[in-house]
Amino acid sequence: MTGLLEGLRVIEVATFVFAPAAGTVLSDFGAEVIHVEPPGIGDPYRMLTRMRPLPECEENYCWLLDSRNKKSVVLDLKREEGHAVLLDLIRGADIFITNYHPSVLEELKLSYATLSAENERLIYAHGTGYGEVGSEVEKPGYDATAWWARSGLMDAVRPGGGELALATAGMGDHPSSISIVAGISLALYARERTGRGTKVSSSLTANGAWANSILIQAALCGGKSYVPPTQAGTSNALLNHYRAADGRSFYLVIIKEADEFEQFCIAIERPELVQDSRFEKLEDRRANASELVQILSDWFAARPLAQWQRIFEEHAITFGSIATCDEAAADRQMECNSVFVAMEGRPGTRVIDSPIALSDFPKCAPRPPPELGEHGTAVLRTLGYDDSRIAALLESGVVGGS
């Protein structure tokens, strides 16, 4: 079976994660994604694994993850001949994805107005750091700054005003890329109805605000400022993390506390807590939360995590084991749900699948990411360029690779 998006051509003039990851999702469903790279080293995202504290690895895991399935064409877009080649690609494309700043897009003649004039059916997707208007339009924005720091998330997760946690690579980019995919999907539907393409826009700040929307909405409604609690100083002992005897931790999440507190106490073999005047009623548990936290901390520290896990599962107590990245990579539940998929032509190599599945339209097996300029000649031939013209473009350096 061919992919659902087989026949769609996507032109990607973008770098790093937010926008290109959207192209990756489209490629998983069969779209042809042509990643346009500048001459020289190509897309600097190829080098991200060299940045510390990212893990050292012989495999270029960042490029493997976000550039699988794609084709690489090296084009010098600062030269008229290179721009002309791109326009030829645009005229036959369905989707254009970029995250370049507006001034760069204007300089390279890649604005929505310019490209839509060449192809009225083109869907133009623009991912930005801080949006498309306002004084910060040209400000560089990574997910660490525009999504994690700017949205209030970075401040909201540090307990008791403690040390701020640095963002992990791509933690905001990858979920935010799904917004671009959703926008493109809506635009494809609109094109079916109108025959015309449209512009899709999404920003890291908007996605960060959406990720932190409950706390920001509270602020918009005049709620009290959120103060991140410490483990010991929380006002809700049943929505907290605890450490077991083997040093492993888990996150206890009992939302329907009024109905489940008694069940929880019986499950952990502390039924007397139900009748304890300090914890009998909800308001009592709030007022005496620190005492309940201490009792539970001491109790949970007496047995290893595996025992608590078995008890919680037997009594339908909601919790989550706090995994390391190595443990997540070996997670059997993720494995059986195809969160990790084998890469075609690379025995033993698995990649993280995109988080969308359609029952009647399976995704394509992931293919290895492209070498720099690997598909230049082949793509130009699809445009009707003959060998002499291709050779001239290669010799002049307008097109790189093979």
Coordinates of N, CA and C in Angstrom, one line a residue, residues 33 195 199:
V33 N 9.6 14.7 0.3 CA 10.1 15.9 1.0 C 11.5 16.2 0.5
G195 N -9.7 25.1 -4.2 CA -8.7 25.0 -5.3 C -7.5 25.9 -5.2
K199 N -1.7 30.3 3.4 CA -0.5 30.3 4.3 C -0.8 29.8 5.7

